[in-house]
CSV table of C-alpha atoms in Angstrom, one decimal:
chain,number,residue,atom,x,y,z
A,1,UNK,CA,17.5,11.5,4.9
A,2,UNK,CA,15.1,12.5,7.7
A,3,UNK,CA,12.5,10.0,8.7
A,4,UNK,CA,9.1,11.3,9.9
A,5,UNK,CA,7.0,8.3,10.3
A,6,UNK,CA,7.1,4.8,11.8
A,7,UNK,CA,6.6,3.4,8.3
A,8,UNK,CA,9.8,5.1,7.2
A,9,UNK,CA,11.7,4.0,10.3
A,10,UNK,CA,10.6,0.4,9.9
A,11,UNK,CA,11.4,0.3,6.2
A,12,UNK,CA,14.8,1.7,6.7
A,13,UNK,CA,15.5,-0.9,9.4
A,14,UNK,CA,14.2,-3.8,7.3
A,15,UNK,CA,17.4,-5.2,6.0
A,16,UNK,CA,16.0,-8.4,4.6
A,17,UNK,CA,12.8,-7.1,3.2
A,18,UNK,CA,10.3,-9.0,5.3
A,19,UNK,CA,8.5,-5.9,6.5
A,20,UNK,CA,8.3,-4.5,3.0
A,21,UNK,CA,7.0,-7.8,1.6
A,22,UNK,CA,4.4,-8.1,4.4
A,23,UNK,CA,3.1,-4.6,3.7
A,24,UNK,CA,3.0,-5.1,0.0
A,25,UNK,CA,1.1,-8.4,0.4
A,26,UNK,CA,-1.4,-6.9,2.8
A,27,UNK,CA,-2.1,-4.0,0.5
A,28,UNK,CA,-2.3,-6.4,-2.6
A,29,UNK,CA,-4.8,-8.6,-0.8
A,30,UNK,CA,-7.0,-5.6,0.2
A,31,UNK,CA,-6.7,-4.1,-3.3
A,32,UNK,CA,-7.9,-7.4,-4.8
A,33,UNK,CA,-10.8,-7.6,-2.4
A,34,UNK,CA,-11.8,-4.0,-3.3
A,35,UNK,CA,-11.5,-4.8,-7.0
A,36,UNK,CA,-13.9,-7.8,-6.5
A,37,UNK,CA,-16.3,-5.6,-4.6
A,38,UNK,CA,-16.2,-3.0,-7.4
A,39,UNK,CA,-17.4,-5.7,-9.9
A,40,UNK,CA,-20.5,-6.3,-7.8
A,41,UNK,CA,-23.7,-4.2,-8.1
A,42,UNK,CA,-23.4,-1.4,-5.6
A,43,UNK,CA,-24.9,2.1,-5.2
A,44,UNK,CA,-23.1,5.0,-6.9
A,45,UNK,CA,-22.0,6.3,-3.4
A,46,UNK,CA,-20.6,2.9,-2.4
A,47,UNK,CA,-18.8,2.6,-5.8
A,48,UNK,CA,-17.1,5.9,-5.2
A,49,UNK,CA,-16.0,4.8,-1.7
A,50,UNK,CA,-14.7,1.5,-3.0
A,51,UNK,CA,-12.9,3.2,-5.9
A,52,UNK,CA,-11.3,5.7,-3.6
A,53,UNK,CA,-10.1,2.9,-1.3
A,54,UNK,CA,-8.8,0.9,-4.2
A,55,UNK,CA,-6.9,3.9,-5.5
A,56,UNK,CA,-5.5,4.5,-1.9
A,57,UNK,CA,-4.2,0.9,-1.8
A,58,UNK,CA,-2.4,1.4,-5.1
A,59,UNK,CA,-0.9,4.7,-3.9
A,60,UNK,CA,0.2,3.1,-0.6
A,61,UNK,CA,1.9,0.3,-2.5
A,62,UNK,CA,3.8,2.8,-4.6
A,63,UNK,CA,4.8,4.8,-1.5
A,64,UNK,CA,6.1,1.6,0.3
A,65,UNK,CA,8.0,0.6,-2.8
A,66,UNK,CA,9.5,4.0,-3.3
A,67,UNK,CA,10.6,4.3,0.3
A,68,UNK,CA,12.0,0.8,0.2
A,69,UNK,CA,14.1,1.5,-2.9
A,70,UNK,CA,15.2,4.9,-1.6
A,71,UNK,CA,16.5,3.3,1.7
A,72,UNK,CA,18.2,0.4,-0.1
A,73,UNK,CA,20.0,2.6,-2.6
A,74,UNK,CA,21.0,5.4,-0.7
């Protein structure tokens, strides 16, 4: 399978899962912080920004997990 990013290269080389775990933890921490901010009173524009970032963190976690599984299984 061709690798096109540093992320893919690092995940493929991560035999023990430490890089994967570190990325997932960083994204989870950021996602939780964004969720906390979304519960605070903010302007509609700021709410849209925070919501987009929250969604992006979730998408990034899914991408990291998908790549990790792909490289471990095949």
